[in-house]
PDB file of C-alpha atoms in Angstrom:
ATOM      1  CA  MET A   1      25.294 -13.111   6.082  1.00 94.00           C
ATOM      2  CA  ASN A   2      23.544 -16.304   7.189  1.00 97.00           C
ATOM      3  CA  LEU A   3      19.868 -15.940   8.044  1.00 97.00           C
ATOM      4  CA  THR A   4      16.831 -17.975   9.018  1.00 98.00           C
ATOM      5  CA  LEU A   5      13.605 -16.990   7.267  1.00 98.00           C
ATOM      6  CA  LYS A   6      10.210 -17.857   8.691  1.00 98.00           C
ATOM      7  CA  VAL A   7       7.958 -17.399   5.656  1.00 98.00           C
ATOM      8  CA  TRP A   8       4.191 -17.686   5.341  1.00 98.00           C
ATOM      9  CA  ARG A   9       3.219 -20.290   2.711  1.00 98.00           C
ATOM     10  CA  GLN A  10      -0.363 -20.603   1.461  1.00 97.00           C
ATOM     11  CA  LYS A  11      -1.441 -22.438  -1.676  1.00 96.00           C
ATOM     12  CA  ASN A  12      -4.443 -20.223  -2.459  1.00 96.00           C
ATOM     13  CA  THR A  13      -7.207 -18.127  -0.917  1.00 94.00           C
ATOM     14  CA  ASN A  14      -9.290 -21.135   0.105  1.00 95.00           C
ATOM     15  CA  THR A  15      -6.602 -23.166   1.882  1.00 95.00           C
ATOM     16  CA  GLU A  16      -5.026 -22.686   5.284  1.00 95.00           C
ATOM     17  CA  GLY A  17      -1.458 -21.430   5.398  1.00 96.00           C
ATOM     18  CA  ASN A  18       1.491 -22.037   7.669  1.00 97.00           C
ATOM     19  CA  PHE A  19       4.988 -20.797   8.364  1.00 98.00           C
ATOM     20  CA  GLU A  20       7.955 -22.635   6.872  1.00 98.00           C
ATOM     21  CA  ASN A  21      11.583 -22.128   7.863  1.00 98.00           C
ATOM     22  CA  TYR A  22      14.385 -21.581   5.367  1.00 98.00           C
ATOM     23  CA  ASP A  23      18.107 -21.166   5.972  1.00 97.00           C
ATOM     24  CA  VAL A  24      19.831 -18.812   3.543  1.00 97.00           C
ATOM     25  CA  GLN A  25      23.611 -18.434   3.443  1.00 95.00           C
ATOM     26  CA  GLY A  26      26.041 -16.079   1.771  1.00 95.00           C
ATOM     27  CA  ILE A  27      23.691 -13.109   1.558  1.00 97.00           C
ATOM     28  CA  SER A  28      25.409  -9.792   0.809  1.00 97.00           C
ATOM     29  CA  GLU A  29      24.503  -6.866   3.039  1.00 96.00           C
ATOM     30  CA  ASP A  30      24.172  -4.775  -0.129  1.00 96.00           C
ATOM     31  CA  MET A  31      21.315  -6.921  -1.459  1.00 97.00           C
ATOM     32  CA  SER A  32      17.785  -5.642  -1.250  1.00 97.00           C
ATOM     33  CA  PHE A  33      15.255  -7.733   0.652  1.00 97.00           C
ATOM     34  CA  LEU A  34      13.662  -8.852  -2.625  1.00 97.00           C
ATOM     35  CA  GLU A  35      17.041  -9.815  -4.078  1.00 97.00           C
ATOM     36  CA  MET A  36      17.560 -12.013  -1.039  1.00 97.00           C
ATOM     37  CA  PHE A  37      14.225 -13.682  -1.836  1.00 97.00           C
ATOM     38  CA  ASP A  38      15.362 -14.103  -5.455  1.00 97.00           C
ATOM     39  CA  VAL A  39      18.398 -16.022  -4.196  1.00 97.00           C
ATOM     40  CA  LEU A  40      16.191 -18.208  -1.999  1.00 98.00           C
ATOM     41  CA  ASN A  41      13.749 -18.893  -4.839  1.00 98.00           C
ATOM     42  CA  GLU A  42      16.571 -19.877  -7.204  1.00 97.00           C
ATOM     43  CA  ARG A  43      17.755 -22.415  -4.656  1.00 97.00           C
ATOM     44  CA  LEU A  44      14.220 -23.746  -4.165  1.00 97.00           C
ATOM     45  CA  ILE A  45      13.740 -24.126  -7.922  1.00 97.00           C
ATOM     46  CA  ASN A  46      17.101 -25.892  -8.289  1.00 97.00           C
ATOM     47  CA  ASP A  47      16.023 -28.286  -5.541  1.00 97.00           C
ATOM     48  CA  GLY A  48      12.770 -28.999  -7.386  1.00 97.00           C
ATOM     49  CA  LYS A  49      10.634 -27.156  -4.831  1.00 96.00           C
ATOM     50  CA  GLU A  50       7.893 -24.554  -5.238  1.00 96.00           C
ATOM     51  CA  PRO A  51       9.291 -20.983  -5.158  1.00 98.00           C
ATOM     52  CA  ILE A  52       7.779 -18.400  -2.826  1.00 98.00           C
ATOM     53  CA  ALA A  53       5.246 -16.137  -4.542  1.00 98.00           C
ATOM     54  CA  PHE A  54       5.588 -12.427  -3.784  1.00 97.00           C
ATOM     55  CA  ASP A  55       4.568  -9.169  -5.458  1.00 96.00           C
ATOM     56  CA  HIS A  56       7.152  -6.925  -7.113  1.00 95.00           C
ATOM     57  CA  ASP A  57       7.552  -4.726 -10.152  1.00 95.00           C
ATOM     58  CA  CYS A  58       9.687  -1.580 -10.392  1.00 95.00           C
ATOM     59  CA  ARG A  59      11.901  -2.330  -7.357  1.00 95.00           C
ATOM     60  CA  GLU A  60      12.516   1.403  -7.045  1.00 94.00           C
ATOM     61  CA  GLY A  61       9.972   2.261  -4.339  1.00 94.00           C
ATOM     62  CA  ILE A  62       7.546   3.765  -6.853  1.00 94.00           C
ATOM     63  CA  CYS A  63       4.968   1.215  -7.990  1.00 94.00           C
ATOM     64  CA  GLY A  64       3.628   0.032  -4.613  1.00 93.00           C
ATOM     65  CA  MET A  65       3.610  -3.639  -5.576  1.00 95.00           C
ATOM     66  CA  CYS A  66       5.941  -5.062  -2.933  1.00 94.00           C
ATOM     67  CA  SER A  67       4.006  -5.930   0.187  1.00 91.00           C
ATOM     68  CA  MET A  68       5.772  -7.913   2.883  1.00 96.00           C
ATOM     69  CA  TYR A  69       5.073  -7.746   6.613  1.00 97.00           C
ATOM     70  CA  ILE A  70       8.575  -8.147   8.031  1.00 98.00           C
ATOM     71  CA  ASN A  71       9.163  -8.840  11.724  1.00 97.00           C
ATOM     72  CA  GLY A  72       5.844  -7.275  12.631  1.00 95.00           C
ATOM     73  CA  SER A  73       6.148  -4.142  10.469  1.00 96.00           C
ATOM     74  CA  PRO A  74       4.883  -3.370   6.952  1.00 97.00           C
ATOM     75  CA  HIS A  75       7.938  -3.097   4.677  1.00 97.00           C
ATOM     76  CA  GLY A  76      10.287  -3.913   7.557  1.00 97.00           C
ATOM     77  CA  PRO A  77      12.083  -2.019  10.327  1.00 96.00           C
ATOM     78  CA  ASN A  78      13.158   1.120   8.437  1.00 96.00           C
ATOM     79  CA  ARG A  79      10.932   4.162   8.075  1.00 93.00           C
ATOM     80  CA  GLY A  80      10.131   5.747   4.751  1.00 94.00           C
ATOM     81  CA  VAL A  81      11.156   2.796   2.566  1.00 95.00           C
ATOM     82  CA  THR A  82       9.334   0.059   0.692  1.00 97.00           C
ATOM     83  CA  THR A  83      10.310  -3.617   0.889  1.00 97.00           C
ATOM     84  CA  CYS A  84      12.252  -3.371  -2.372  1.00 96.00           C
ATOM     85  CA  GLN A  85      14.345  -0.518  -0.949  1.00 96.00           C
ATOM     86  CA  LEU A  86      15.021  -2.329   2.326  1.00 97.00           C
ATOM     87  CA  HIS A  87      18.600  -3.627   2.288  1.00 97.00           C
ATOM     88  CA  MET A  88      20.043  -6.568   4.170  1.00 97.00           C
ATOM     89  CA  ARG A  89      22.446  -4.320   6.057  1.00 96.00           C
ATOM     90  CA  SER A  90      19.422  -3.489   8.211  1.00 97.00           C
ATOM     91  CA  PHE A  91      19.761  -6.999   9.671  1.00 97.00           C
ATOM     92  CA  LYS A  92      22.554  -8.965  11.331  1.00 97.00           C
ATOM     93  CA  SER A  93      23.964 -12.350  10.388  1.00 97.00           C
ATOM     94  CA  GLY A  94      22.245 -15.025  12.440  1.00 97.00           C
ATOM     95  CA  ASP A  95      18.917 -13.153  12.616  1.00 97.00           C
ATOM     96  CA  THR A  96      15.575 -14.928  12.261  1.00 98.00           C
ATOM     97  CA  ILE A  97      13.275 -12.886  10.021  1.00 98.00           C
ATOM     98  CA  THR A  98       9.516 -13.499   9.962  1.00 98.00           C
ATOM     99  CA  VAL A  99       7.815 -12.594   6.674  1.00 98.00           C
ATOM    100  CA  GLU A 100       4.043 -12.493   6.210  1.00 97.00           C
ATOM    101  CA  PRO A 101       1.569 -11.068   3.679  1.00 97.00           C
ATOM    102  CA  TRP A 102      -0.650  -8.064   4.418  1.00 96.00           C
ATOM    103  CA  ARG A 103      -3.322  -9.171   6.901  1.00 94.00           C
ATOM    104  CA  ALA A 104      -6.762  -7.739   6.065  1.00 96.00           C
ATOM    105  CA  ALA A 105     -10.107  -9.219   5.062  1.00 95.00           C
ATOM    106  CA  ALA A 106     -10.194  -6.811   2.110  1.00 97.00           C
ATOM    107  CA  PHE A 107      -6.751  -8.108   0.973  1.00 97.00           C
ATOM    108  CA  PRO A 108      -7.294 -11.870   0.559  1.00 97.00           C
ATOM    109  CA  VAL A 109      -4.165 -13.942   0.061  1.00 97.00           C
ATOM    110  CA  ILE A 110      -3.731 -15.165  -3.522  1.00 97.00           C
ATOM    111  CA  LYS A 111      -0.663 -17.279  -2.800  1.00 97.00           C
ATOM    112  CA  ASP A 112       2.095 -17.137  -0.175  1.00 98.00           C
ATOM    113  CA  LEU A 113       3.024 -13.447   0.228  1.00 98.00           C
ATOM    114  CA  THR A 114       0.858 -12.201  -2.656  1.00 97.00           C
ATOM    115  CA  VAL A 115      -2.468 -10.556  -1.797  1.00 97.00           C
ATOM    116  CA  ASN A 116      -5.333  -9.248  -3.906  1.00 97.00           C
ATOM    117  CA  ARG A 117      -5.461  -5.452  -3.606  1.00 97.00           C
ATOM    118  CA  SER A 118      -8.074  -4.885  -6.313  1.00 97.00           C
ATOM    119  CA  SER A 119     -10.290  -3.357  -3.599  1.00 98.00           C
ATOM    120  CA  PHE A 120      -8.081  -0.267  -3.896  1.00 98.00           C
ATOM    121  CA  ASP A 121      -8.754  -0.172  -7.640  1.00 97.00           C
ATOM    122  CA  ARG A 122     -12.499  -0.233  -7.036  1.00 98.00           C
ATOM    123  CA  ILE A 123     -12.233   2.654  -4.572  1.00 98.00           C
ATOM    124  CA  ILE A 124     -10.402   4.685  -7.226  1.00 97.00           C
ATOM    125  CA  SER A 125     -12.970   3.707  -9.873  1.00 96.00           C
ATOM    126  CA  ALA A 126     -15.754   4.978  -7.624  1.00 96.00           C
ATOM    127  CA  GLY A 127     -14.539   8.572  -7.794  1.00 94.00           C
ATOM    128  CA  GLY A 128     -10.780   9.043  -7.963  1.00 93.00           C
ATOM    129  CA  PHE A 129     -10.779  10.767 -11.331  1.00 91.00           C
ATOM    130  CA  VAL A 130     -11.531  14.057 -13.089  1.00 89.00           C
ATOM    131  CA  SER A 131     -13.647  14.622 -16.183  1.00 83.00           C
ATOM    132  CA  VAL A 132     -11.933  16.547 -18.963  1.00 78.00           C
ATOM    133  CA  ASN A 133     -12.712  17.359 -22.559  1.00 76.00           C
ATOM    134  CA  THR A 134     -10.281  15.780 -24.992  1.00 74.00           C
ATOM    135  CA  GLY A 135      -8.342  17.920 -27.417  1.00 78.00           C
ATOM    136  CA  ASN A 136      -5.244  20.061 -27.301  1.00 80.00           C
ATOM    137  CA  ALA A 137      -3.487  20.413 -23.975  1.00 74.00           C
ATOM    138  CA  GLN A 138      -4.066  23.715 -22.197  1.00 74.00           C
ATOM    139  CA  ASP A 139      -1.288  26.192 -21.644  1.00 80.00           C
ATOM    140  CA  ALA A 140       0.738  25.459 -18.547  1.00 74.00           C
ATOM    141  CA  ASN A 141      -0.446  28.553 -16.681  1.00 79.00           C
ATOM    142  CA  ALA A 142      -4.065  28.501 -17.801  1.00 82.00           C
ATOM    143  CA  LEU A 143      -5.155  27.377 -14.321  1.00 83.00           C
ATOM    144  CA  PRO A 144      -3.205  29.292 -11.678  1.00 87.00           C
ATOM    145  CA  ILE A 145      -2.719  27.212  -8.513  1.00 90.00           C
ATOM    146  CA  ALA A 146      -1.298  28.582  -5.276  1.00 92.00           C
ATOM    147  CA  LYS A 147       2.105  27.116  -4.399  1.00 94.00           C
ATOM    148  CA  GLU A 148       0.893  25.996  -0.974  1.00 95.00           C
ATOM    149  CA  LYS A 149      -2.071  24.125  -2.456  1.00 94.00           C
ATOM    150  CA  ALA A 150       0.084  22.574  -5.166  1.00 94.00           C
ATOM    151  CA  ASP A 151       2.543  21.321  -2.551  1.00 96.00           C
ATOM    152  CA  GLU A 152      -0.246  19.810  -0.439  1.00 96.00           C
ATOM    153  CA  ALA A 153      -1.754  18.088  -3.470  1.00 96.00           C
ATOM    154  CA  PHE A 154       1.656  16.773  -4.514  1.00 96.00           C
ATOM    155  CA  ALA A 155       2.280  15.368  -1.033  1.00 97.00           C
ATOM    156  CA  ALA A 156      -1.067  13.537  -1.102  1.00 97.00           C
ATOM    157  CA  ALA A 157      -0.414  12.282  -4.632  1.00 96.00           C
ATOM    158  CA  ALA A 158       2.811  10.633  -3.416  1.00 97.00           C
ATOM    159  CA  CYS A 159       0.678   7.722  -2.163  1.00 97.00           C
ATOM    160  CA  ILE A 160       1.687   4.606  -4.136  1.00 97.00           C
ATOM    161  CA  GLY A 161      -1.247   2.443  -3.014  1.00 97.00           C
ATOM    162  CA  CYS A 162       0.912  -0.274  -1.486  1.00 97.00           C
ATOM    163  CA  GLY A 163      -1.517  -0.980   1.364  1.00 97.00           C
ATOM    164  CA  ALA A 164       0.971  -0.648   4.230  1.00 97.00           C
ATOM    165  CA  CYS A 165      -1.504   1.659   5.980  1.00 97.00           C
ATOM    166  CA  VAL A 166      -4.116  -1.110   5.972  1.00 98.00           C
ATOM    167  CA  ALA A 167      -1.616  -3.722   7.148  1.00 97.00           C
ATOM    168  CA  ALA A 168      -0.423  -1.481   9.991  1.00 97.00           C
ATOM    169  CA  CYS A 169      -3.898  -0.549  11.221  1.00 97.00           C
ATOM    170  CA  LYS A 170      -5.446  -2.661  13.991  1.00 96.00           C
ATOM    171  CA  ASN A 171      -8.797  -2.127  12.248  1.00 97.00           C
ATOM    172  CA  ALA A 172      -7.455  -2.732   8.712  1.00 97.00           C
ATOM    173  CA  SER A 173      -8.703   0.728   7.744  1.00 97.00           C
ATOM    174  CA  ALA A 174      -8.076   2.209   4.302  1.00 98.00           C
ATOM    175  CA  MET A 175      -8.764   5.773   5.419  1.00 97.00           C
ATOM    176  CA  LEU A 176      -5.231   7.038   4.754  1.00 98.00           C
ATOM    177  CA  PHE A 177      -5.180   5.663   1.198  1.00 98.00           C
ATOM    178  CA  THR A 178      -8.685   6.889   0.365  1.00 98.00           C
ATOM    179  CA  SER A 179      -8.116  10.303   1.916  1.00 97.00           C
ATOM    180  CA  ALA A 180      -4.891  10.795  -0.025  1.00 98.00           C
ATOM    181  CA  LYS A 181      -6.673  10.083  -3.301  1.00 97.00           C
ATOM    182  CA  ILE A 182      -9.533  12.428  -2.370  1.00 97.00           C
ATOM    183  CA  SER A 183      -7.194  15.174  -1.149  1.00 96.00           C
ATOM    184  CA  GLN A 184      -4.963  15.312  -4.205  1.00 95.00           C
ATOM    185  CA  LEU A 185      -7.983  16.221  -6.343  1.00 95.00           C
ATOM    186  CA  ALA A 186      -9.976  18.257  -3.803  1.00 95.00           C
ATOM    187  CA  LEU A 187      -7.060  20.688  -3.478  1.00 95.00           C
ATOM    188  CA  LEU A 188      -6.840  21.417  -7.208  1.00 93.00           C
ATOM    189  CA  PRO A 189      -9.232  23.325  -9.483  1.00 90.00           C
ATOM    190  CA  GLN A 190      -9.356  20.374 -11.883  1.00 88.00           C
ATOM    191  CA  GLY A 191     -10.969  18.265  -9.179  1.00 91.00           C
ATOM    192  CA  GLN A 192     -13.845  20.575  -8.306  1.00 90.00           C
ATOM    193  CA  ALA A 193     -16.414  19.269 -10.809  1.00 87.00           C
ATOM    194  CA  GLU A 194     -16.813  15.872  -9.113  1.00 90.00           C
ATOM    195  CA  ARG A 195     -15.767  17.047  -5.654  1.00 89.00           C
ATOM    196  CA  GLU A 196     -18.957  16.221  -3.755  1.00 84.00           C
ATOM    197  CA  MET A 197     -19.666  13.000  -5.640  1.00 91.00           C
ATOM    198  CA  ARG A 198     -16.063  11.856  -5.217  1.00 94.00           C
ATOM    199  CA  ALA A 199     -15.914  11.906  -1.431  1.00 93.00           C
ATOM    200  CA  GLU A 200     -19.310  10.297  -0.946  1.00 94.00           C
ATOM    201  CA  LYS A 201     -18.808   7.503  -3.461  1.00 95.00           C
ATOM    202  CA  MET A 202     -15.216   6.643  -2.555  1.00 96.00           C
ATOM    203  CA  VAL A 203     -16.022   6.410   1.159  1.00 96.00           C
ATOM    204  CA  ALA A 204     -19.080   4.265   0.364  1.00 96.00           C
ATOM    205  CA  GLN A 205     -16.957   1.926  -1.775  1.00 97.00           C
ATOM    206  CA  MET A 206     -14.331   1.724   0.965  1.00 97.00           C
ATOM    207  CA  ASP A 207     -17.024   0.507   3.365  1.00 96.00           C
ATOM    208  CA  ILE A 208     -18.379  -1.975   0.815  1.00 97.00           C
ATOM    209  CA  GLU A 209     -14.922  -3.509   0.434  1.00 97.00           C
ATOM    210  CA  GLY A 210     -14.883  -4.363   4.148  1.00 96.00           C
ATOM    211  CA  PHE A 211     -12.151  -2.069   5.430  1.00 97.00           C
ATOM    212  CA  GLY A 212     -12.365  -1.104   9.094  1.00 96.00           C
ATOM    213  CA  ALA A 213     -13.007   2.288  10.654  1.00 94.00           C
ATOM    214  CA  CYS A 214     -10.336   4.787  11.679  1.00 95.00           C
ATOM    215  CA  THR A 215      -9.724   5.209  15.415  1.00 94.00           C
ATOM    216  CA  ASN A 216      -6.878   7.754  15.101  1.00 92.00           C
ATOM    217  CA  THR A 217      -4.118   5.436  16.293  1.00 93.00           C
ATOM    218  CA  GLY A 218      -1.719   6.882  13.710  1.00 95.00           C
ATOM    219  CA  ALA A 219      -0.015   3.593  12.810  1.00 96.00           C
ATOM    220  CA  CYS A 220      -0.850   4.195   9.146  1.00 97.00           C
ATOM    221  CA  GLU A 221       1.114   7.442   8.936  1.00 97.00           C
ATOM    222  CA  ALA A 222       4.000   5.971  10.948  1.00 96.00           C
ATOM    223  CA  GLU A 223       4.362   2.976   8.619  1.00 96.00           C
ATOM    224  CA  CYS A 224       3.585   4.689   5.297  1.00 97.00           C
ATOM    225  CA  PRO A 225       6.721   4.543   3.100  1.00 97.00           C
ATOM    226  CA  LYS A 226       5.769   7.898   1.548  1.00 97.00           C
ATOM    227  CA  GLY A 227       4.886   9.675   4.788  1.00 96.00           C
ATOM    228  CA  ILE A 228       1.280  10.445   3.865  1.00 97.00           C
ATOM    229  CA  SER A 229      -0.111  12.696   6.598  1.00 97.00           C
ATOM    230  CA  LEU A 230      -3.118  12.103   8.836  1.00 96.00           C
ATOM    231  CA  GLU A 231      -4.207  15.608   7.825  1.00 96.00           C
ATOM    232  CA  ASN A 232      -5.615  13.995   4.704  1.00 97.00           C
ATOM    233  CA  ILE A 233      -8.041  11.921   6.797  1.00 97.00           C
ATOM    234  CA  ALA A 234      -9.297  15.107   8.472  1.00 96.00           C
ATOM    235  CA  ARG A 235      -9.738  16.681   5.034  1.00 96.00           C
ATOM    236  CA  MET A 236     -11.589  13.612   3.743  1.00 96.00           C
ATOM    237  CA  ASN A 237     -13.988  13.757   6.693  1.00 95.00           C
ATOM    238  CA  ARG A 238     -14.731  17.399   5.925  1.00 94.00           C
ATOM    239  CA  GLU A 239     -15.223  16.603   2.238  1.00 94.00           C
ATOM    240  CA  TYR A 240     -17.509  13.681   3.077  1.00 94.00           C
ATOM    241  CA  PHE A 241     -19.732  15.489   5.557  1.00 93.00           C
ATOM    242  CA  GLY A 242     -19.969  18.468   3.234  1.00 90.00           C
ATOM    243  CA  ALA A 243     -20.998  16.161   0.386  1.00 88.00           C
ATOM    244  CA  VAL A 244     -23.616  14.380   2.500  1.00 86.00           C
ATOM    245  CA  LEU A 245     -25.151  17.656   3.708  1.00 85.00           C
ATOM    246  CA  SER A 246     -25.171  19.048   0.182  1.00 80.00           C
ATOM    247  CA  SER A 247     -26.882  15.963  -1.257  1.00 72.00           C
ATOM    248  CA  LYS A 248     -29.566  16.154   1.455  1.00 65.00           C
ATOM    249  CA  GLU A 249     -30.194  19.804   0.645  1.00 57.00           C
ATOM    250  CA  HIS A 250     -30.762  18.868  -3.006  1.00 56.00           C
ATOM    251  CA  GLU A 251     -33.300  16.160  -2.168  1.00 57.00           C
TER     252      GLU A 251
END
């Protein structure tokens, strides 16, 4: 396959970026999108040019590091896959492919296609945890959990924190990410101790980070590689309002 890549290049957060065109030849349709970028970067390095910076780690669709906005879609044209699991057979020889970083004020560009997603880490630090006493592990069935609740919690916990929901949203909202992290703990008995504090503090931190509001467009769910449901946002709103009312009652 012979392709033309239109790639966003930006030296650092404080400089303006621009698109640069690259012609890549001899790309196998069985390569992943990141492997195609590896080939391009090897050629750039051999030519004495600066390689393109991009995030990656496991390359198995698990870690959530890869974050490319491909032809106007987070992670590319296929549904339910991350950039590292997107293969070149999804394109045709002769195509022009536009590749950008995530676009959000809360995800500043570090360099080229790499963005700073530490805002997600701070949201988790605000309340996405449970307090437990250290010591021997409990027996497996010490805390009975209904199958339906366990399945819902597992589905929410599938969120890999890649940020595609933010990139897809016209408001750059992080509601789907935050709600998934709140839901996976709110549904389980282990998460009850900090339940009220969790929702209130994580939503507050989300606002501090500069993410936009949710207007129920649904682009986040449509573009999420793990299919995280909008039902989690509804649950988060219930958790949040319940927490706010409870804290006012205790004043």
